[in-house]
Coordinates of C-alpha atoms and ligand atoms in Angstrom, one line a residue:
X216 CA 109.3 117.1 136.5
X217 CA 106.1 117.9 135.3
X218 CA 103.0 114.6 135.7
X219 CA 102.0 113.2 132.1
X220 CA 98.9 110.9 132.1
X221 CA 99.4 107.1 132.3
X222 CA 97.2 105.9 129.4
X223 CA 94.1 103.6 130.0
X224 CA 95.5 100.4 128.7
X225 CA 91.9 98.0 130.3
X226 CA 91.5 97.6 126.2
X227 CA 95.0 95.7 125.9
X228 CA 94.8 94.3 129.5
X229 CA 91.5 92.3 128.9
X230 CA 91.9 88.3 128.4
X231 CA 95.6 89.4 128.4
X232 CA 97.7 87.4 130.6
X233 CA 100.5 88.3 132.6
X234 CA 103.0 87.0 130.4
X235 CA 101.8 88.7 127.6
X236 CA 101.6 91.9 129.9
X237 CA 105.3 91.4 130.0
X238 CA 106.1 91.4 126.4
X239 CA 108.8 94.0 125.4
X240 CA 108.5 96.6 122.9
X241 CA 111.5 96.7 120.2
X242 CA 113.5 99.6 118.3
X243 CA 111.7 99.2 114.8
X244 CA 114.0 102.1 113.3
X245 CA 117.8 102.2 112.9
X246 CA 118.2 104.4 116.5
X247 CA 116.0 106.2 118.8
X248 CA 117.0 108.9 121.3
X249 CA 116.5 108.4 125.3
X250 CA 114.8 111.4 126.7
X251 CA 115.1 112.7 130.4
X252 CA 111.3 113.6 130.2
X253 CA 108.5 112.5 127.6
X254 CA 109.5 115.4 125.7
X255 CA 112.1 115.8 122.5
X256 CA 113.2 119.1 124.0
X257 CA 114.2 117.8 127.2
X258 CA 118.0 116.2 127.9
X259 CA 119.2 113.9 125.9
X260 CA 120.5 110.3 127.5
X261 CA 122.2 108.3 124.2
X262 CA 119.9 106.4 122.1
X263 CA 119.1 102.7 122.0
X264 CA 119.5 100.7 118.4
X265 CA 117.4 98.8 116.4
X266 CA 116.1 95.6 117.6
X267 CA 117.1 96.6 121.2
X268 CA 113.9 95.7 123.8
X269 CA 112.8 97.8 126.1
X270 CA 109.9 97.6 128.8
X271 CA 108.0 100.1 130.8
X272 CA 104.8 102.0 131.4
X273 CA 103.2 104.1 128.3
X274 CA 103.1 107.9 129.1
X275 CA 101.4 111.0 127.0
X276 CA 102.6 114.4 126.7
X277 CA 99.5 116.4 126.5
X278 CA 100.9 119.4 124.6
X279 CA 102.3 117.4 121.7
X280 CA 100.0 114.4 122.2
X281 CA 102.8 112.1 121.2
X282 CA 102.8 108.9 123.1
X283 CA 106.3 108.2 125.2
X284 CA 107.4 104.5 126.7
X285 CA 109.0 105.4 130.5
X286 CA 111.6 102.6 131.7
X287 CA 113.4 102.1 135.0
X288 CA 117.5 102.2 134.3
X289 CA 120.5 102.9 136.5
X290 CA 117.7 104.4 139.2
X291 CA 116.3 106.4 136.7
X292 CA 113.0 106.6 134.7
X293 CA 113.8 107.8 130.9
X294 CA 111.6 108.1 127.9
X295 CA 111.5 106.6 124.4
X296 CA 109.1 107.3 122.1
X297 CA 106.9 105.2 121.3
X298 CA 107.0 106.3 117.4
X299 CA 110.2 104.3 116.9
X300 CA 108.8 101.4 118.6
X301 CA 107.1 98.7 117.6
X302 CA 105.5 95.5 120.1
X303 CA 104.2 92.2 118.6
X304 CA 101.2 89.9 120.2
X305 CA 102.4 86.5 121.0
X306 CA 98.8 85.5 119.3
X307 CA 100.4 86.9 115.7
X308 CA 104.0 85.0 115.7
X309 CA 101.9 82.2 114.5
X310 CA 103.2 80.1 111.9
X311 CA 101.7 81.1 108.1
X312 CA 98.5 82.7 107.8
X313 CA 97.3 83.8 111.2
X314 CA 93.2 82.4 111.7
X315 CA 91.0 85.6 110.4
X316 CA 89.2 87.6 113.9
X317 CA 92.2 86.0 115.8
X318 CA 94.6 88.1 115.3
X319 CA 95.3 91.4 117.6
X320 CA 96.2 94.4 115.9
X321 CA 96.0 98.1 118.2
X322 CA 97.8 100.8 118.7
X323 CA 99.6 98.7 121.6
X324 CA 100.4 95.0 119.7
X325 CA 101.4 94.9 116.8
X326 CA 102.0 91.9 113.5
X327 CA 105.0 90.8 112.7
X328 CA 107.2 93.4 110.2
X329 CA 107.3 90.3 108.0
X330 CA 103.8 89.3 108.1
X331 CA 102.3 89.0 104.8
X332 CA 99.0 86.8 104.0
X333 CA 100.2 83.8 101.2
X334 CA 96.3 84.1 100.2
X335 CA 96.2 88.1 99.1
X336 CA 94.0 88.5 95.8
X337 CA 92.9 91.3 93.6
X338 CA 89.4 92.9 94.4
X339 CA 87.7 93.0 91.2
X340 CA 88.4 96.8 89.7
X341 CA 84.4 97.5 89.3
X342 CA 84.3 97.6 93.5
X343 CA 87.1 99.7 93.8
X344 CA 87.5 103.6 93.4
X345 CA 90.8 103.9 91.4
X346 CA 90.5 101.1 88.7
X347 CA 94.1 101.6 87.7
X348 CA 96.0 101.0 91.3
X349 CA 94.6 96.9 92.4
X350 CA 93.6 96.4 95.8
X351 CA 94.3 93.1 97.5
X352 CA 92.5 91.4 100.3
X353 CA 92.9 87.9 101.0
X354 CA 90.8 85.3 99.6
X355 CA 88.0 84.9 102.4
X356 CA 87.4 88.7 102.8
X357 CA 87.7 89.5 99.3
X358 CA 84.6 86.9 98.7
X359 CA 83.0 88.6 101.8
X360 CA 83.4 91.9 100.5
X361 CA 81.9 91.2 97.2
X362 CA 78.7 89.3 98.7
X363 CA 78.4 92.3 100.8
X364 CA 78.5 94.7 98.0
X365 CA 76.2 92.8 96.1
X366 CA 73.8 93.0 99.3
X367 CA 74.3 96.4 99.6
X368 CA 73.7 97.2 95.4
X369 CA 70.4 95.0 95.5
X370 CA 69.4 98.1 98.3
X371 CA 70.3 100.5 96.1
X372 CA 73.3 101.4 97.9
X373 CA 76.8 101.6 96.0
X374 CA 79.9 100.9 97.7
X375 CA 83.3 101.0 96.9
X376 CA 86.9 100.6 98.2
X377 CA 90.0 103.0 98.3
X378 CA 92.5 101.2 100.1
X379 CA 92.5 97.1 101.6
X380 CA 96.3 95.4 101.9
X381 CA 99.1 97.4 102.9
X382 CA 102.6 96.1 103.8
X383 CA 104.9 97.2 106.5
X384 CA 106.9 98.9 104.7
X385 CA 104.0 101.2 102.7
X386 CA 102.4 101.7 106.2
X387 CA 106.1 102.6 107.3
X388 CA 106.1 105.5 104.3
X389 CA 102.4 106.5 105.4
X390 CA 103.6 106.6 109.1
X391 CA 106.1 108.9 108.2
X392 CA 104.8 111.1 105.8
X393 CA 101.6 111.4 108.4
X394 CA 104.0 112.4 111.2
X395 CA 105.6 115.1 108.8
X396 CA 102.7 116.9 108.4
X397 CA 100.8 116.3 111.7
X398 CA 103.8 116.1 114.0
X399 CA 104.7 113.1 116.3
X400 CA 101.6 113.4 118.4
X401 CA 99.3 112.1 115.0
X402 CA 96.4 109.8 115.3
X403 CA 95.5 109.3 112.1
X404 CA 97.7 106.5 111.0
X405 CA 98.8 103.5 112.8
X406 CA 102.5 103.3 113.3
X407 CA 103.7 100.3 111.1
X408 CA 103.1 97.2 112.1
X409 CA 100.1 98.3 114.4
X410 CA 97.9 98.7 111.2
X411 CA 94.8 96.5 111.0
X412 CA 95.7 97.2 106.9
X413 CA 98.3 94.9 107.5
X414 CA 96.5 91.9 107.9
X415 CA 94.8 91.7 104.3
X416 CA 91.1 91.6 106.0
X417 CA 90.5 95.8 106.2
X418 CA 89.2 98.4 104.0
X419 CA 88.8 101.7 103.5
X420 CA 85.4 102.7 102.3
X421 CA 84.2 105.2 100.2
X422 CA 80.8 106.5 98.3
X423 CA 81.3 105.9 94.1
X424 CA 81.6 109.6 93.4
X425 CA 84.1 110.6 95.6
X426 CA 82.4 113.1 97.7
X427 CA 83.7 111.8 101.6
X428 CA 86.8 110.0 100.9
X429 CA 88.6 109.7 104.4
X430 CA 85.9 112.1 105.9
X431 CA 84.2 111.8 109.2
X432 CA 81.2 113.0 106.6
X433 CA 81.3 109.3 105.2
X434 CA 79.4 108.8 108.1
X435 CA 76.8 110.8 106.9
X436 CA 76.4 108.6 103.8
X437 CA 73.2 106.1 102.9
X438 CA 76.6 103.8 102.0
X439 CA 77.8 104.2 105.8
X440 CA 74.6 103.9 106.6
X441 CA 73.9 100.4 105.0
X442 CA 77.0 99.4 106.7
X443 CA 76.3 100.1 110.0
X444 CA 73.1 97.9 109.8
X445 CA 74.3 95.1 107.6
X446 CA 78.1 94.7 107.8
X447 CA 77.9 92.5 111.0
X448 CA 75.8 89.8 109.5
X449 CA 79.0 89.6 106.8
X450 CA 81.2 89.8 109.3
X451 CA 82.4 93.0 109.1
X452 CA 82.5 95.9 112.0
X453 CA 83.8 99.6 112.3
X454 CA 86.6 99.8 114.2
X455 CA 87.2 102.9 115.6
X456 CA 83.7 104.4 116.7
X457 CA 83.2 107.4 118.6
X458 CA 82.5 104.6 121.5
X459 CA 85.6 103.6 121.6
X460 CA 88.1 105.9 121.0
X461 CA 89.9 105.6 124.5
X462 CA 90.3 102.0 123.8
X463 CA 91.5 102.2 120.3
X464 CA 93.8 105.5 120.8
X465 CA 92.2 106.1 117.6
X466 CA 90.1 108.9 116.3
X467 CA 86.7 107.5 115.1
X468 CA 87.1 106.5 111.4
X469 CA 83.2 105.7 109.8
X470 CA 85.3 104.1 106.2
X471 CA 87.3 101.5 107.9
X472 CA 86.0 98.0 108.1
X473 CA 87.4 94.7 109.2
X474 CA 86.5 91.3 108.5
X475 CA 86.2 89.3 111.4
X476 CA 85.2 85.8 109.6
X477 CA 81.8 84.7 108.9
X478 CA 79.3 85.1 112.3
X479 CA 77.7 81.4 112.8
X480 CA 74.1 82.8 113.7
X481 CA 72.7 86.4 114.3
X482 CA 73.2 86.1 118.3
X483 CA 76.8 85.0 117.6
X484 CA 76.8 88.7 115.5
X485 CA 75.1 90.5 118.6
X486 CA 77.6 88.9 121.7
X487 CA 80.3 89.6 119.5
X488 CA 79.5 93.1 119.2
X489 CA 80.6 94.3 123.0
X490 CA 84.0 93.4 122.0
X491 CA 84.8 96.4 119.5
X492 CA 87.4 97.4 122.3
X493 CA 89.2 94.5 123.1
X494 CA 90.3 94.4 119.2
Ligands
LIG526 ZN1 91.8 102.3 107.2

């Protein structure tokens, strides 16, 4: 058998404790197949069904880049992937609306597929990009948002948004449709679930006319460039950075932001800062 890379999970393992370490990942989907190898050409070994847990180590194939969970059974190690899987933080089973910059959303814990904010509102159409599709963030970030905007238009600077809520299930069709055209290995959207989108406190930000929407060239922007200096002091941070893209597992992405909550003082903005990876 040939050796796949254990991936670096110090991101997920920091201020985790052992018990959480233990928490199982679930079947999201209706079935998944059981591989021999971390490959969907290699043997086939049954499947296991929705809702079924499963524990083990996270492996990557490095041709495919698709991301594989091995587990120990009957004295043998076999492979899901981790596609069909899903893998909530104790933190987010919380009852109601989970504490905004509390909860943990990565590529390895995930929200709740039922988790939906009770406080989601409309962001006024004049911030957002598509007037005619509404955009919902939940109260406190929405507010945030604004301010920020409003900071960012007294500097000359206008910003806008093209995406904020998503549910589940629209991250579910985006997960898909992603994995259609990119193959399983993609890294461009979070399987559902593991979205940051979910939470009702992230956007997707782009310039007014259009010119770098989703683009790494966003980050070329005097809009991105406002942001990088100013969003902290709102409570906002990139996050996925060229920094940390080991820890995320995700590409760097200069047009999402997440609201974190209101920072107390500017050194409670600069001691938060080193934890962009733990997130
Ligand atoms: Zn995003």
């Amino acid at each position: 058998m040939r050796q796949f890379f254990a991936l670096s999970l110090a991101a997920v393992a920091l201020g985790a404790t052992a018990q959480v370490a233990e928490v199982p990942w679930t079947v999201r989907e209706e079935r998944t197949p059981i591989h021999a190898d971390p490959d969907r050409t290699s043997p086939q070994r049954g499947e296991l069904l929705q809702g079924e847990a499963v524990s083990g180590e996270i492996v990557r194939n490095p041709e495919t880049d698709e991301e594989w969970l091995a587990f120990a059974s009957s004295g043998e190690t076999w492979h899901v992937t981790t596609n069909d899987l899903i893998r909530v933080h104790p933190v987010n089973l919380a009852e109601g609306d989970l504490p905004i910059g509390e909860e943990i959303v990565t590529r390895w814990w995930a929200l709740r597929p039922d988790y939906e904010p009770s406080d989601l509102v409309g962001i006024p159409p004049a911030w957002c990009s598509d007037a005619d599709r509404e955009h919902r963030l939940r109260l406190e970030s929405m507010e945030s948002l604004v301010a920020m905007f409003q900071a960012a238009r007294r500097d000359g600077v206008e910003i806008r948004v093209t995406s904020a809520y998503r549910s589940f299930e629209s991250q579910r069709r985006n997960f898909r449709n992603a994995v259609r055209r990119l193959g399983p290995g993609e890294r461009q959207v979070a399987r559902p679930g593991h979205s940051e989108h979910q939470l009702g406190t992230t956007v997707d930000l782009v310039d007014p006319e259009g010119r770098h929407v989703l683009e790494l060239s966003f980050g070329t922007t005097p809009q991105w460039r406002w942001l990088n200096e100013h969003a902290a002091s709102f409570g906002w941070r990139q996050s996925y950075t060229e920094a940390n893209t080991a820890e995320t597992g995700y590409d760097p992405e200069p047009w999402h932001f997440r609201h974190f909550g209101q920072p107390a003082t500017a050194e409670a903005v600069s001691s938060a800062s080193p934890e962009i990876a733990s997130d």
